[in-house]
């Protein structure tokens, strides 16, 4: 979802100092923030895309994080029968259990916690074993089959495996090995990563927040992405956490990052890519220039140029949870998580351990922030509608092929885990 060349122009503007002194935290708050704390643009996106009020959105997001914590306990205590946990469309938490020697004890634990049991044929462990087999099978496929299967994921709600295949595959005639019998084939358009952005929508020349625009250069030109979460690294230096594929030099030393207040207009240099990771987890750590340090000392996320959201902590993805992303092209768009811990191919790279949600994201939105409630959840990486210009068109086209817009993302807590000492700015 990175945009192509933008011509270098005059240096733009300086910044006003934000009088914020946010703390740093990883843990999610015990109770959701008041709905009044959400910016109008996010409230409008939640209502438009999810059909939820601000209060319902925050309540459902908080329920998702409580369910994640309970699921982790169940996964440890009852590994042979635990079959996943998710929120249903109404926001009701469900916990899947398979048949086994510990089923009765697990059922009691679920019910004592106030959750509802969903009886399922296979445990999460059994599905994960099948997923591992599927990934090994995909890695050994000969040409031309190798280019047709983009990855696999566990569908926790339907207790099944999903193979993501190219939209050139004729589903009825595609043969899978016996151990994948019953797996669902999900068609997906090609995952674009480089195409022009039609309209930047404008970006301010003061302090920079998650969702604002930036550009990076290589010998061929400049590429535009969205800033991710502001933070600090293990040494206490100010950084921004964005997408790895937004670095046009693919991790080579010295890739400079510039503010881009409008399409084709460069502002001052604001940083340098300090670390770039392309395969597996797609992320980058942007080391902020001393001259721009004060511009990133905030915990804010927004639609470029509009009122911001204050990030209060980090969160983990769970199927059914409501999520919203911010990016320079499409602003706030929202959806529901439909897969976690999945593998998907995007061109020459493979994303692992990510999650997906039915969110529209277009060229330029890469690297931007994904939140659930008011907590940092992930970084935008790839979209099945990235090459289109409007979300309305994307929805129509994907509906025709029996799909929906899908955003693939890297969990923020996975990025933090891969970078000791890294913290997201929170309040």
XYZ file of C-alpha atoms in Angstrom:
427
model
C 0.000 0.000 0.000
C 2.954 2.248 -0.547
C 2.620 4.994 -3.109
C 4.995 5.627 -6.000
C 7.210 8.512 -7.006
C 6.676 12.013 -5.676
C 8.965 14.794 -6.932
C 11.191 16.550 -4.437
C 10.251 20.174 -3.730
C 10.775 22.987 -1.224
C 11.253 22.343 2.457
C 8.029 23.038 4.336
C 7.371 24.575 7.728
C 8.434 23.946 11.311
C 6.438 22.599 14.230
C 4.706 23.897 17.297
C 5.789 22.164 20.492
C 3.092 19.906 21.931
C 2.766 20.416 25.630
C 2.257 16.744 26.408
C 4.161 14.512 28.784
C 2.712 11.054 28.126
C 3.719 8.049 30.166
C 4.711 4.700 28.680
C 2.784 1.488 29.179
C 2.057 -1.903 27.672
C -0.920 -3.034 29.723
C -4.458 -2.244 28.634
C -6.615 -0.213 31.040
C -9.159 -2.090 33.124
C -12.095 -0.032 31.884
C -12.812 1.588 28.517
C -12.241 5.309 28.047
C -15.273 7.599 27.937
C -16.848 7.863 24.504
C -16.380 11.622 24.626
C -12.635 11.004 24.307
C -13.023 9.699 20.739
C -12.528 12.220 17.910
C -15.519 12.968 15.691
C -13.926 11.365 12.627
C -13.451 8.068 14.474
C -16.988 8.155 15.886
C -18.342 8.713 12.365
C -16.262 5.823 10.957
C -17.399 3.476 13.740
C -21.036 4.307 13.045
C -20.630 4.063 9.243
C -18.552 0.881 9.066
C -19.607 -1.036 12.180
C -23.080 0.311 12.921
C -21.990 0.959 16.512
C -22.211 3.961 18.783
C -19.019 5.218 20.376
C -20.032 3.619 23.677
C -20.766 0.265 22.016
C -17.453 0.346 20.170
C -15.450 0.953 23.343
C -17.392 -1.657 25.301
C -16.892 -4.289 22.590
C -13.185 -3.478 22.283
C -12.750 -3.808 26.045
C -14.649 -7.117 26.046
C -12.269 -8.375 23.380
C -9.205 -7.649 25.499
C -10.709 -9.340 28.558
C -11.468 -12.351 26.371
C -7.856 -12.434 25.119
C -6.600 -12.660 28.696
C -9.048 -15.471 29.542
C -8.203 -17.350 26.332
C -4.503 -17.270 27.216
C -5.326 -18.874 30.578
C -7.465 -21.565 28.934
C -4.785 -22.267 26.343
C -2.330 -22.995 29.147
C -4.661 -24.953 31.443
C -6.568 -26.988 28.836
C -4.398 -27.219 25.683
C -5.997 -30.459 24.451
C -9.590 -29.202 24.430
C -9.441 -25.411 24.118
C -10.740 -24.517 20.641
C -10.383 -20.743 20.507
C -12.301 -17.693 21.656
C -14.038 -14.910 19.785
C -16.750 -12.272 19.888
C -19.900 -13.012 17.898
C -21.461 -10.257 15.719
C -23.486 -9.025 18.695
C -20.336 -8.746 20.809
C -21.048 -11.838 22.917
C -17.839 -13.648 24.008
C -17.738 -17.335 23.046
C -15.180 -19.973 24.035
C -14.806 -23.104 21.908
C -14.202 -26.513 23.494
C -13.469 -29.827 21.815
C -14.167 -33.250 23.277
C -11.432 -34.667 25.532
C -10.543 -35.796 29.018
C -10.481 -32.218 30.343
C -13.646 -31.007 28.662
C -15.817 -31.035 31.800
C -13.243 -29.119 33.837
C -12.719 -26.657 30.996
C -16.473 -26.143 30.615
C -16.780 -25.345 34.314
C -13.909 -22.843 34.071
C -15.591 -21.111 31.138
C -18.979 -20.948 32.799
C -17.517 -19.830 36.133
C -15.907 -16.924 34.277
C -19.304 -15.939 32.894
C -18.619 -16.971 29.304
C -20.600 -19.202 26.941
C -19.230 -22.524 25.643
C -19.380 -23.402 21.951
C -18.856 -27.149 21.367
C -16.542 -27.749 18.409
C -15.046 -30.864 16.779
C -11.364 -29.826 16.837
C -9.138 -28.175 19.422
C -6.993 -25.149 18.689
C -3.920 -27.381 19.002
C -5.288 -29.740 16.330
C -6.014 -26.815 13.992
C -2.556 -25.333 14.593
C -0.976 -28.695 13.734
C -2.995 -28.761 10.516
C -1.918 -25.175 9.793
C 1.743 -26.141 10.222
C 1.279 -29.028 7.769
C -0.437 -26.683 5.328
C 2.399 -24.167 5.489
C 4.969 -26.905 4.842
C 2.911 -28.129 1.874
C 2.658 -24.582 0.473
C 6.435 -24.110 0.750
C 7.070 -27.209 -1.383
C 4.576 -26.491 -4.172
C 6.130 -26.530 -7.665
C 5.524 -23.887 -10.286
C 2.969 -22.794 -11.370
C 1.061 -23.864 -8.241
C 3.471 -22.021 -5.934
C 2.152 -18.676 -7.135
C -1.485 -19.622 -6.642
C -1.569 -20.262 -2.891
C -0.876 -17.154 -0.852
C -1.066 -18.582 2.665
C -3.278 -20.164 5.282
C -5.091 -19.206 8.459
C -7.190 -20.817 11.168
C -10.861 -19.863 11.007
C -11.616 -20.069 14.711
C -15.339 -19.319 14.329
C -15.967 -22.180 11.872
C -13.315 -24.449 13.425
C -11.615 -24.869 10.084
C -8.619 -23.938 7.963
C -8.728 -21.331 5.205
C -6.347 -21.341 2.239
C -5.939 -17.975 0.522
C -5.656 -18.574 -3.213
C -5.273 -16.360 -6.254
C -8.460 -15.250 -7.959
C -7.218 -17.100 -11.052
C -7.780 -20.421 -9.315
C -10.854 -22.385 -10.331
C -12.052 -23.412 -6.879
C -13.925 -26.521 -7.973
C -10.924 -28.007 -9.714
C -8.184 -27.059 -7.250
C -6.807 -30.152 -5.576
C -5.515 -30.141 -2.009
C -3.890 -33.035 -0.126
C -6.012 -35.364 1.999
C -4.913 -33.827 5.294
C -6.492 -30.544 4.145
C -9.804 -32.128 3.276
C -12.563 -29.753 4.309
C -10.373 -26.651 4.246
C -12.058 -23.599 2.748
C -10.550 -21.854 -0.301
C -10.878 -18.082 -0.046
C -10.405 -16.080 -3.221
C -8.480 -12.856 -2.945
C -7.436 -10.214 -5.457
C -3.703 -9.619 -5.850
C -2.186 -7.754 -2.905
C -0.851 -4.507 -4.336
C 2.044 -2.739 -2.659
C 3.136 0.049 -5.022
C 0.765 2.369 -6.913
C 0.011 6.124 -7.105
C -2.017 7.843 -4.405
C -4.725 9.981 -5.949
C -5.058 12.547 -3.175
C -3.108 13.135 0.010
C -5.954 15.111 1.560
C -3.409 17.484 3.111
C -1.243 17.078 6.194
C -0.362 19.682 8.813
C 3.080 21.163 9.249
C 3.034 21.127 13.077
C 3.382 18.117 15.404
C 3.170 14.720 13.704
C 0.781 11.974 14.786
C -0.003 8.416 13.773
C -1.818 8.472 10.428
C 0.025 11.517 9.080
C 2.006 11.384 5.838
C 5.719 10.796 5.316
C 8.014 9.972 2.401
C 11.241 8.053 1.895
C 13.614 8.085 -1.081
C 15.665 5.692 -3.151
C 17.388 6.080 -6.532
C 14.081 5.788 -8.390
C 12.180 8.459 -6.504
C 10.171 8.856 -3.314
C 7.508 6.701 -1.733
C 4.732 7.817 0.562
C 3.327 6.030 3.609
C 1.514 6.804 6.853
C 3.203 7.291 10.196
C 2.514 4.658 12.813
C 2.599 4.912 16.594
C 4.957 7.320 18.304
C 7.241 5.732 20.878
C 10.703 5.381 22.375
C 13.311 2.658 21.879
C 15.375 0.832 24.479
C 17.839 3.715 24.750
C 15.078 6.276 25.295
C 15.355 7.767 21.803
C 12.204 9.090 20.132
C 10.946 6.824 17.332
C 7.933 6.138 15.158
C 6.777 2.574 14.509
C 5.645 2.059 10.906
C 5.734 -0.622 8.154
C 8.932 -2.257 6.917
C 7.994 -2.180 3.237
C 7.713 1.620 3.453
C 11.521 1.706 3.424
C 12.277 1.861 -0.332
C 15.874 0.772 0.262
C 14.752 -2.407 2.041
C 16.861 -1.926 5.149
C 20.002 -0.507 3.545
C 21.689 2.028 5.871
C 20.871 5.700 5.596
C 17.295 5.691 4.265
C 16.006 9.176 5.069
C 12.426 9.984 6.072
C 10.791 13.313 5.225
C 7.577 15.003 6.190
C 5.246 15.174 3.215
C 2.536 17.794 3.799
C 1.039 17.266 0.320
C 1.483 14.956 -2.642
C 4.724 15.845 -4.434
C 5.807 18.310 -1.720
C 8.675 17.458 0.635
C 9.010 18.968 4.064
C 12.089 18.730 6.285
C 13.846 15.478 7.094
C 12.259 14.050 10.234
C 14.191 10.827 10.669
C 16.030 7.788 9.331
C 14.974 4.151 9.161
C 16.779 2.581 12.110
C 15.477 -0.958 11.605
C 13.494 -2.481 8.749
C 11.892 -5.923 8.789
C 10.164 -7.133 5.628
C 9.402 -10.840 6.011
C 7.453 -12.388 8.849
C 6.657 -9.247 10.819
C 6.385 -6.208 8.552
C 7.622 -3.220 10.570
C 10.103 -0.383 10.646
C 11.536 1.718 13.443
C 12.104 5.324 12.361
C 14.758 7.132 14.413
C 13.569 10.736 14.748
C 15.984 13.613 14.084
C 16.916 15.758 17.086
C 15.453 18.793 15.338
C 12.091 17.027 15.023
C 12.154 15.183 18.345
C 9.549 17.401 20.042
C 7.109 16.852 17.172
C 6.791 13.151 18.025
C 6.539 13.435 21.808
C 2.838 12.679 21.824
C 0.571 9.631 21.959
C -1.864 10.786 19.285
C -3.483 9.170 16.234
C -5.719 10.914 13.740
C -7.048 11.491 10.284
C -4.446 13.917 8.847
C -5.334 17.435 9.867
C -8.238 16.456 12.165
C -8.816 15.910 15.887
C -6.682 13.133 17.396
C -7.268 10.029 19.517
C -5.146 9.567 22.651
C -3.599 6.082 22.857
C -3.934 4.630 26.363
C -2.186 1.248 26.010
C -1.594 -1.703 23.697
C -3.887 -4.601 22.823
C -3.833 -8.067 21.252
C -6.018 -9.163 18.306
C -8.989 -11.473 18.865
C -11.489 -12.614 16.243
C -14.673 -10.546 16.347
C -13.126 -7.476 17.983
C -13.877 -4.056 16.443
C -10.861 -2.268 14.954
C -10.204 0.991 13.126
C -7.227 2.118 11.086
C -5.965 5.586 10.310
C -4.041 6.443 7.161
C -3.263 9.385 4.928
C -5.423 8.176 2.015
C -8.643 6.890 3.576
C -8.506 8.339 7.091
C -10.407 6.289 9.649
C -12.038 3.107 8.353
C -13.298 0.356 10.644
C -14.096 -3.348 10.585
C -13.929 -6.589 12.526
C -10.988 -8.942 12.993
C -11.617 -12.180 11.077
C -8.301 -14.050 11.448
C -5.303 -14.030 13.773
C -1.853 -15.645 13.691
C -2.029 -16.123 9.938
C 0.456 -16.465 7.099
C -0.134 -14.678 3.811
C 2.075 -14.051 0.785
C 2.416 -10.502 -0.537
C 4.513 -10.509 -3.673
C 7.985 -11.772 -2.788
C 7.503 -11.447 0.969
C 5.539 -13.555 3.442
C 3.726 -12.096 6.434
C 3.533 -14.356 9.480
C 1.837 -14.012 12.845
C -0.405 -11.223 11.588
C -4.117 -10.572 11.714
C -6.671 -9.452 9.154
C -9.861 -7.419 9.323
C -12.546 -6.454 6.838
C -11.291 -2.885 6.549
C -10.772 -0.835 3.413
C -7.200 0.480 3.104
C -5.694 1.964 -0.067
C -2.305 3.063 -1.404
C -0.538 5.335 1.093
C -2.279 3.873 4.158
C 0.628 1.463 4.742
C 2.463 1.930 8.001
C -0.511 3.626 9.619
C -2.043 2.816 12.974
C -4.702 0.238 13.814
C -6.559 0.622 17.106
C -9.230 -1.210 19.060
C -11.028 1.189 21.340
C -8.314 3.637 22.336
C -5.500 1.066 22.418
C -2.720 0.445 19.898
C -3.304 -2.867 18.093
C -1.215 -3.039 14.915
C 0.459 -1.536 11.859
C -1.169 -1.610 8.400
C 0.783 -3.794 5.992
C -1.176 -4.964 2.930
C -4.636 -4.813 1.409
C -6.485 -6.833 -1.202
C -7.903 -3.594 -2.662
C -4.745 -1.485 -2.478
C -4.620 -0.690 -6.187
C -8.094 0.855 -6.258
C -8.776 4.555 -5.698
C -11.972 4.570 -3.652
C -13.331 2.380 -0.863
C -16.801 2.462 -2.413
C -15.417 0.855 -5.570
C -13.388 -1.620 -3.525
C -16.498 -2.819 -1.707
C -18.409 -3.410 -4.948
C -15.549 -5.271 -6.663
C -14.792 -7.577 -3.739
C -18.498 -8.334 -3.275
C -18.670 -9.531 -6.881
C -15.948 -12.132 -6.207
C -17.555 -13.161 -2.925
C -15.099 -11.362 -0.656
C -14.754 -8.027 1.111
C -11.955 -5.488 1.510
C -9.278 -7.031 3.730
C -6.491 -5.307 5.619
C -3.520 -7.433 6.720
C -1.628 -6.130 9.738
C 1.310 -6.711 12.074
C 0.405 -6.820 15.799
C 2.014 -4.012 17.766
C 2.823 -6.298 20.704
C 4.696 -8.635 18.343
C 6.780 -5.670 17.150
C 7.474 -4.655 20.747
C 8.490 -8.238 21.543
C 10.958 -8.230 18.649
C 12.554 -4.971 19.820
C 13.522 -5.113 23.516
C 12.858 -1.834 25.286
C 10.576 -0.462 22.573
C 7.481 1.280 23.962
C 4.438 2.984 22.482
C 3.680 6.401 23.926
C 0.512 6.195 25.978
C -1.426 8.324 28.437
